[in-house]
């Protein structure tokens, strides 16, 4: 049938396609009166061929598509993406019904069984309208020339034969796609064994029990649909699900969420196993699948009446190898350069025919790339990195690096994850948004998963990973933004005007997580931020530095204490910038509480404030609500500094004590001396500065000749005097203990009557006159016993 001169409508096309699916006549739409040679013949009018043709035509070239089917668009609308999305939507609906069985407005779904056959038939009865649109649009809107329902045979690199007629072109673009390679096992030909294409074309019974062979995307997607429909399903896969070589950048946490979720819904997943045979029930129907554990070699028989082969597809390259001699790779994929040129001049190849990734974006962009180069443009396509997705009963999308990959390449990887690592899934009803709101309220553990992977140094987004619904679109834009020069930073993301509730909750939150904190210094913002982060197992407090010297301090608890890092589970904001002071004091040891208390005192920070010090070795520590124990040190002077005070300060520089601030109460020996006017003075020992008193000074420790002196000393000196000279001179009391009297406030002083031990006198600690550091430390510790500190 030649429709070249007919103005077609979508409705006409539906009828035509239905009719031509049943016969072998070609549908011809070729401008015979156009004398120009074709710039390119597209062999295969799938996504690659159709998009390439459209682009070439728009660039002013002449093209011809030849397809064996009576419609354009290829496998996508006929047997692949479109039915896949229908089945996945059905799976999502059915899954919801099962979880909510008998709840709210949901009917009892205990015995719910959806007909798989009916959904397949629904698709088959509707797909022609999508096909029709492809044909109509290609002809009436894009002005493409095509011959449909006619297989093409390539004769040479310029010639294609269709239904006995030869067409010439400057170039050929091969885009005939891929097909499932069925495993070569006994029973593969039995009734009841299907791949994605035959499942749609040939299913003629209602499956009761299914075995999916292969863990490909299709295996996971269709298997999830069968299980949700009420057909118990087992997936048999050689590798762990989602760890097949055709999927890259799969994050392990995301994978765990997905695969655990499938098991939670009753699917049996047998990884590390391969099929050995499919058993016949005696009537040519499937009875069971025999599988073998690849490690142990043990066999298992899985009864079923339905086998779905989801082992992935292989390019259909044989004819081109034979006729044109194009170079192919290990799996039969036609090898092309970034222009989509094959090894044969003027022959291009695109789409699934050139191997993985077998995705629409590559087919369409490949076709466009071939067209642009054919039309004289130098244009390259790099398909090595791309966003990806699949369905279980969820929509699962990811782009960029997984956490593991990022950690291998970057030092400062920041993870924003929902539910956070280590927190029970049921504790966090996030990410709730499109399609997960009901789950969030009733089954929080089913409300999805998301993860953002960020480079904390550059603040660039490295990867996003999502399980839920409705994020797929956002991911293709995220991919685009991430591929801009310099990528996209979380700060740029934070500037987006969100259409909230959106499944990508991390858009705003991610700003709060990466390194330097430039989010709001509010308790809510900080709490939200930290609850989505991990902390090192020894971290109990976090100091957040904002703009300038803005500083906040929080206390945290972690989910676990064993792993190196675990999720922060609670946050107590101790202080915000209004009450927190940050200083750099390189000479201060910030691990020394008393030193921190001293700086706080010096800066006038009292018990309502907080001081954060960046000190020795750039270490950072803080003192919160400084309220050090104030100890009065009553001590005679000289020497300078008074000895006990000097010892106590020394002790505070190293001992693990609560914050203590020393206040010196000097007993000035000179003042004592000047209170009397003797002929001479006798002082206990030669302490610096006491030799120029108003009268002659003698030192008791030198045992001088007896003079008419007045002694400045304590009880022990008097005992010495009695011992040396047999009498008692006039004496001015110098004993700190006596002078201090009874004290209410914590006091440290010394007494020469003590020799080997320290004494406590209510709040006063008394050490021997010749006390060492250990004794002073013990005295201070005793005074601090009642003090609570961190
Ligand atoms: P095809 O679309 O397969 O087109 C090849 C065309 O060549 C067909 O029209 C065929 O009739 C024609 N042809 C073959 N031999 C001849 C011949 N000798 N003469 C003339 N014509 C011939 N990708 C996504 O991005 N998203 C999805 O959701 C998605 N879901 C999928 C679900 C399933 C079950 C499968 C199997 C794949 C899915 N894919 C998906 C992948 C996607 O369908 C393919 O990557 C894409 O369709 C490939 O396009 P293509 O043009 O290379 O090949
Ligand atoms: C989409 C088919 S189903 S195509 O990519 O528009 O040709």
Tab-separated table of N, CA, C and O in Angstrom, residues 334-417:
chain	number	residue	atom	x	y	z
A	334	UNK	N	28.151	-4.144	17.407
A	334	UNK	CA	28.911	-3.497	16.338
A	334	UNK	C	29.760	-2.392	16.945
A	334	UNK	O	29.261	-1.564	17.729
A	335	UNK	N	31.017	-2.393	16.611
A	335	UNK	CA	31.933	-1.413	17.195
A	335	UNK	C	31.837	-0.102	16.426
A	335	UNK	O	31.901	-0.094	15.187
A	336	UNK	N	31.676	0.967	17.155
A	336	UNK	CA	31.584	2.287	16.523
A	336	UNK	C	32.468	3.279	17.261
A	336	UNK	O	32.827	3.068	18.427
A	337	UNK	N	32.810	4.367	16.573
A	337	UNK	CA	33.516	5.460	17.255
A	337	UNK	C	32.473	6.454	17.782
A	337	UNK	O	31.267	6.184	17.704
A	338	UNK	N	32.958	7.581	18.281
A	338	UNK	CA	32.015	8.526	18.899
A	338	UNK	C	31.136	9.233	17.877
A	338	UNK	O	30.212	9.947	18.245
A	339	UNK	N	31.475	9.042	16.567
A	339	UNK	CA	30.603	9.592	15.520
A	339	UNK	C	29.547	8.578	15.113
A	339	UNK	O	28.753	8.843	14.222
A	340	UNK	N	29.613	7.398	15.699
A	340	UNK	CA	28.751	6.261	15.379
A	340	UNK	C	29.171	5.588	14.064
A	340	UNK	O	28.385	4.877	13.448
A	341	UNK	N	30.416	5.811	13.672
A	341	UNK	CA	30.911	5.184	12.443
A	341	UNK	C	31.388	3.774	12.745
A	341	UNK	O	32.109	3.558	13.730
A	342	UNK	N	31.010	2.828	11.893
A	342	UNK	CA	31.507	1.458	12.052
A	342	UNK	C	32.864	1.353	11.357
A	342	UNK	O	33.382	2.352	10.836
A	343	UNK	N	33.378	0.140	11.297
A	343	UNK	CA	34.673	-0.068	10.627
A	343	UNK	C	34.535	0.015	9.112
A	343	UNK	O	35.534	0.026	8.395
A	344	UNK	N	33.289	0.038	8.614
A	344	UNK	CA	33.075	0.063	7.160
A	344	UNK	C	32.695	1.493	6.747
A	344	UNK	O	31.785	2.082	7.339
A	345	UNK	N	33.380	2.046	5.745
A	345	UNK	CA	33.080	3.421	5.341
A	345	UNK	C	31.602	3.611	5.021
A	345	UNK	O	30.969	2.730	4.423
A	346	UNK	N	31.084	4.742	5.411
A	346	UNK	CA	29.699	5.135	5.137
A	346	UNK	C	28.652	4.273	5.839
A	346	UNK	O	27.467	4.361	5.527
A	347	UNK	N	29.101	3.449	6.731
A	347	UNK	CA	28.134	2.649	7.493
A	347	UNK	C	28.202	3.065	8.969
A	347	UNK	O	29.273	3.013	9.593
A	348	UNK	N	27.078	3.472	9.479
A	348	UNK	CA	26.955	3.869	10.874
A	348	UNK	C	26.112	2.826	11.600
A	348	UNK	O	25.306	2.124	10.967
A	349	UNK	N	26.297	2.732	12.892
A	349	UNK	CA	25.423	1.836	13.679
A	349	UNK	C	25.021	2.552	14.959
A	349	UNK	O	25.797	3.348	15.515
A	350	UNK	N	23.824	2.247	15.423
A	350	UNK	CA	23.265	2.992	16.562
A	350	UNK	C	22.415	2.079	17.452
A	350	UNK	O	22.062	0.964	17.053
A	351	UNK	N	22.083	2.586	18.623
A	351	UNK	CA	21.107	1.929	19.491
A	351	UNK	C	21.603	0.625	20.094
A	351	UNK	O	22.794	0.439	20.355
A	352	UNK	N	20.675	-0.282	20.317
A	352	UNK	CA	21.013	-1.554	20.972
A	352	UNK	C	21.994	-2.377	20.151
A	352	UNK	O	22.680	-3.251	20.683
A	353	UNK	N	22.052	-2.100	18.871
A	353	UNK	CA	22.936	-2.858	17.990
A	353	UNK	C	24.412	-2.648	18.328
A	353	UNK	O	25.257	-3.469	17.986
A	354	UNK	N	24.726	-1.561	19.008
A	354	UNK	CA	26.146	-1.331	19.355
A	354	UNK	C	26.430	-1.725	20.810
A	354	UNK	O	27.483	-1.410	21.356
A	355	UNK	N	25.478	-2.434	21.427
A	355	UNK	CA	25.730	-2.968	22.774
A	355	UNK	C	25.268	-2.031	23.867
A	355	UNK	O	24.625	-1.015	23.617
A	356	UNK	N	25.612	-2.390	25.121
A	356	UNK	CA	25.113	-1.620	26.252
A	356	UNK	C	25.721	-0.213	26.328
A	356	UNK	O	26.803	-0.009	25.775
A	357	UNK	N	25.072	0.691	27.025
A	357	UNK	CA	23.800	0.505	27.703
A	357	UNK	C	22.650	0.462	26.698
A	357	UNK	O	22.590	1.304	25.809
A	358	UNK	N	21.802	-0.524	26.850
A	358	UNK	CA	20.665	-0.635	25.935
A	358	UNK	C	19.523	0.181	26.517
A	358	UNK	O	18.648	-0.339	27.208
A	359	UNK	N	19.610	1.458	26.247
A	359	UNK	CA	18.650	2.414	26.800
A	359	UNK	C	18.230	3.367	25.706
A	359	UNK	O	18.983	3.634	24.763
A	360	UNK	N	17.055	3.935	25.895
A	360	UNK	CA	16.494	4.838	24.891
A	360	UNK	C	17.365	6.056	24.635
A	360	UNK	O	17.504	6.515	23.502
A	361	UNK	N	17.945	6.601	25.694
A	361	UNK	CA	18.719	7.837	25.478
A	361	UNK	C	19.836	7.593	24.478
A	361	UNK	O	20.135	8.425	23.625
A	362	UNK	N	20.445	6.411	24.584
A	362	UNK	CA	21.581	6.136	23.696
A	362	UNK	C	21.102	5.867	22.272
A	362	UNK	O	21.748	6.280	21.300
A	363	UNK	N	19.965	5.190	22.156
A	363	UNK	CA	19.433	4.923	20.816
A	363	UNK	C	19.084	6.234	20.115
A	363	UNK	O	19.507	6.489	18.981
A	364	UNK	N	18.344	7.069	20.816
A	364	UNK	CA	17.918	8.331	20.197
A	364	UNK	C	19.115	9.227	19.891
A	364	UNK	O	19.258	9.751	18.785
A	365	UNK	N	19.988	9.409	20.885
A	365	UNK	CA	21.132	10.303	20.675
A	365	UNK	C	22.101	9.727	19.654
A	365	UNK	O	22.763	10.473	18.917
A	366	UNK	N	22.179	8.388	19.610
A	366	UNK	CA	23.047	7.751	18.610
A	366	UNK	C	22.555	8.049	17.202
A	366	UNK	O	23.340	8.377	16.299
A	367	UNK	N	21.238	7.935	17.028
A	367	UNK	CA	20.657	8.235	15.706
A	367	UNK	C	20.938	9.672	15.312
A	367	UNK	O	21.350	9.971	14.181
A	368	UNK	N	20.752	10.561	16.274
A	368	UNK	CA	20.975	11.988	16.016
A	368	UNK	C	22.452	12.245	15.683
A	368	UNK	O	22.785	13.013	14.775
A	369	UNK	N	23.336	11.572	16.414
A	369	UNK	CA	24.773	11.758	16.180
A	369	UNK	C	25.153	11.309	14.769
A	369	UNK	O	25.889	12.008	14.052
A	370	UNK	N	24.638	10.157	14.385
A	370	UNK	CA	24.928	9.670	13.014
A	370	UNK	C	24.427	10.698	12.005
A	370	UNK	O	25.149	11.071	11.064
A	371	UNK	N	23.211	11.182	12.208
A	371	UNK	CA	22.621	12.139	11.267
A	371	UNK	C	23.475	13.401	11.163
A	371	UNK	O	23.759	13.895	10.064
A	372	UNK	N	23.899	13.902	12.278
A	372	UNK	CA	24.666	15.156	12.264
A	372	UNK	C	25.986	14.977	11.534
A	372	UNK	O	26.430	15.861	10.788
A	373	UNK	N	26.619	13.855	11.758
A	373	UNK	CA	27.899	13.620	11.078
A	373	UNK	C	27.690	13.398	9.583
A	373	UNK	O	28.475	13.883	8.763
A	374	UNK	N	26.612	12.681	9.249
A	374	UNK	CA	26.308	12.463	7.824
A	374	UNK	C	26.063	13.805	7.135
A	374	UNK	O	26.473	14.031	6.004
A	375	UNK	N	25.450	14.700	7.888
A	375	UNK	CA	25.141	16.015	7.296
A	375	UNK	C	26.330	16.980	7.395
A	375	UNK	O	26.193	18.178	7.182
A	376	UNK	N	27.489	16.453	7.730
A	376	UNK	CA	28.707	17.255	7.637
A	376	UNK	C	29.163	17.900	8.925
A	376	UNK	O	30.186	18.585	8.968
A	377	UNK	N	28.424	17.666	9.997
A	377	UNK	CA	28.841	18.253	11.281
A	377	UNK	C	29.815	17.292	11.954
A	377	UNK	O	29.687	16.072	11.799
A	378	UNK	N	30.776	17.840	12.681
A	378	UNK	CA	31.675	16.992	13.480
A	378	UNK	C	31.029	16.853	14.851
A	378	UNK	O	31.074	17.769	15.665
A	379	UNK	N	30.408	15.749	15.102
A	379	UNK	CA	29.663	15.659	16.354
A	379	UNK	C	29.948	14.322	17.026
A	379	UNK	O	29.887	13.269	16.401
A	380	UNK	N	30.263	14.393	18.325
A	380	UNK	CA	30.628	13.166	19.046
A	380	UNK	C	29.619	12.874	20.155
A	380	UNK	O	29.091	13.798	20.776
A	381	UNK	N	29.405	11.618	20.389
A	381	UNK	CA	28.537	11.203	21.494
A	381	UNK	C	29.354	10.376	22.482
A	381	UNK	O	30.053	9.450	22.095
A	382	UNK	N	29.254	10.762	23.743
A	382	UNK	CA	29.919	9.982	24.784
A	382	UNK	C	28.818	9.394	25.664
A	382	UNK	O	28.111	10.135	26.350
A	383	UNK	N	28.660	8.104	25.620
A	383	UNK	CA	27.574	7.483	26.385
A	383	UNK	C	28.123	6.662	27.562
A	383	UNK	O	27.467	5.778	28.077
A	384	UNK	N	29.365	6.994	27.962
A	384	UNK	CA	29.946	6.192	29.042
A	384	UNK	C	29.285	6.477	30.388
A	384	UNK	O	29.240	5.628	31.264
A	385	UNK	N	28.796	7.692	30.580
A	385	UNK	CA	28.135	7.993	31.841
A	385	UNK	C	26.737	8.526	31.582
A	385	UNK	O	26.550	9.348	30.696
A	386	UNK	N	25.814	8.063	32.385
A	386	UNK	CA	24.410	8.420	32.145
A	386	UNK	C	23.620	8.112	33.424
A	386	UNK	O	24.051	7.296	34.245
A	387	UNK	N	22.511	8.774	33.599
A	387	UNK	CA	21.663	8.433	34.746
A	387	UNK	C	20.943	7.129	34.447
A	387	UNK	O	20.828	6.749	33.277
A	388	UNK	N	20.490	6.466	35.448
A	388	UNK	CA	19.847	5.175	35.189
A	388	UNK	C	18.662	4.981	36.128
A	388	UNK	O	18.542	5.680	37.142
A	389	UNK	N	17.840	4.021	35.797
A	389	UNK	CA	16.690	3.726	36.648
A	389	UNK	C	16.188	2.326	36.356
A	389	UNK	O	16.525	1.729	35.326
A	390	UNK	N	15.414	1.805	37.269
A	390	UNK	CA	14.644	0.591	37.017
A	390	UNK	C	13.465	0.602	37.983
A	390	UNK	O	13.353	1.482	38.823
A	391	UNK	N	12.615	-0.393	37.826
A	391	UNK	CA	11.481	-0.516	38.737
A	391	UNK	C	11.563	-1.834	39.507
A	391	UNK	O	11.947	-2.857	38.937
A	392	UNK	N	11.186	-1.778	40.762
A	392	UNK	CA	10.768	-3.011	41.450
A	392	UNK	C	9.264	-2.755	41.581
A	392	UNK	O	8.614	-2.578	40.569
A	393	UNK	N	8.736	-2.705	42.801
A	393	UNK	CA	7.412	-2.093	42.914
A	393	UNK	C	7.602	-0.591	43.077
A	393	UNK	O	6.646	0.165	43.076
A	394	UNK	N	8.857	-0.174	43.255
A	394	UNK	CA	9.229	1.237	43.327
A	394	UNK	C	9.831	1.677	42.000
A	394	UNK	O	10.235	0.858	41.171
A	395	UNK	N	9.985	2.970	41.892
A	395	UNK	CA	10.821	3.538	40.841
A	395	UNK	C	12.175	3.811	41.502
A	395	UNK	O	12.233	4.444	42.557
A	396	UNK	N	13.236	3.343	40.887
A	396	UNK	CA	14.572	3.448	41.477
A	396	UNK	C	15.450	4.226	40.492
A	396	UNK	O	15.642	3.783	39.364
A	397	UNK	N	15.958	5.362	40.916
A	397	UNK	CA	16.745	6.193	39.998
A	397	UNK	C	18.094	6.500	40.625
A	397	UNK	O	18.187	6.660	41.837
A	398	UNK	N	19.092	6.621	39.790
A	398	UNK	CA	20.391	7.024	40.311
A	398	UNK	C	21.199	7.726	39.231
A	398	UNK	O	20.994	7.520	38.039
A	399	UNK	N	22.097	8.575	39.697
A	399	UNK	CA	22.950	9.321	38.771
A	399	UNK	C	24.259	9.640	39.491
A	399	UNK	O	24.272	9.890	40.687
A	400	UNK	N	25.352	9.594	38.738
A	400	UNK	CA	26.652	9.934	39.323
A	400	UNK	C	27.213	8.787	40.132
A	400	UNK	O	26.839	7.625	39.939
A	401	UNK	N	28.098	9.131	41.056
A	401	UNK	CA	28.853	8.101	41.771
A	401	UNK	C	28.074	7.518	42.938
A	401	UNK	O	27.313	8.216	43.607
A	402	UNK	N	28.313	6.238	43.162
A	402	UNK	CA	27.811	5.624	44.384
A	402	UNK	C	28.696	6.113	45.538
A	402	UNK	O	29.779	6.682	45.296
A	403	UNK	N	28.257	5.862	46.754
A	403	UNK	CA	29.077	6.283	47.899
A	403	UNK	C	30.446	5.608	47.854
A	403	UNK	O	31.469	6.254	48.072
A	404	UNK	N	30.464	4.305	47.552
A	404	UNK	CA	31.740	3.584	47.538
A	404	UNK	C	32.687	4.175	46.504
A	404	UNK	O	33.881	4.385	46.767
A	405	UNK	N	32.160	4.443	45.332
A	405	UNK	CA	33.008	5.016	44.271
A	405	UNK	C	33.536	6.387	44.687
A	405	UNK	O	34.706	6.712	44.478
A	406	UNK	N	32.663	7.170	45.285
A	406	UNK	CA	33.069	8.524	45.679
A	406	UNK	C	34.168	8.458	46.736
A	406	UNK	O	35.142	9.204	46.690
A	407	UNK	N	34.029	7.541	47.683
A	407	UNK	CA	35.030	7.452	48.750
A	407	UNK	C	36.383	7.019	48.198
A	407	UNK	O	37.426	7.345	48.762
A	408	UNK	N	36.366	6.261	47.113
A	408	UNK	CA	37.640	5.861	46.512
A	408	UNK	C	38.319	7.049	45.835
A	408	UNK	O	39.531	7.100	45.716
A	409	UNK	N	37.540	8.011	45.400
A	409	UNK	CA	38.119	9.108	44.614
A	409	UNK	C	38.262	10.415	45.379
A	409	UNK	O	39.035	11.272	44.984
A	410	UNK	N	37.504	10.589	46.427
A	410	UNK	CA	37.525	11.876	47.149
A	410	UNK	C	37.778	11.630	48.638
A	410	UNK	O	37.362	10.615	49.181
A	411	UNK	N	38.465	12.611	49.262
A	411	UNK	CA	38.819	12.459	50.680
A	411	UNK	C	37.669	12.847	51.596
A	411	UNK	O	37.527	12.324	52.691
A	412	UNK	N	36.910	13.818	51.168
A	412	UNK	CA	35.940	14.422	52.085
A	412	UNK	C	34.534	14.215	51.531
A	412	UNK	O	33.898	15.150	51.058
A	413	UNK	N	34.093	12.967	51.607
A	413	UNK	CA	32.776	12.651	51.038
A	413	UNK	C	31.706	12.830	52.113
A	413	UNK	O	31.846	12.334	53.227
A	414	UNK	N	30.693	13.562	51.751
A	414	UNK	CA	29.608	13.803	52.699
A	414	UNK	C	28.355	13.123	52.182
A	414	UNK	O	28.031	13.223	50.995
A	415	UNK	N	27.690	12.420	53.055
A	415	UNK	CA	26.513	11.648	52.657
A	415	UNK	C	25.278	12.224	53.331
A	415	UNK	O	25.271	12.461	54.536
A	416	UNK	N	24.284	12.438	52.527
A	416	UNK	CA	22.989	12.829	53.072
A	416	UNK	C	22.062	11.678	52.733
A	416	UNK	O	21.889	11.363	51.558
A	417	UNK	N	21.522	11.051	53.726
A	417	UNK	CA	20.797	9.811	53.464
A	417	UNK	C	19.504	9.780	54.250
A	417	UNK	O	19.457	10.220	55.393
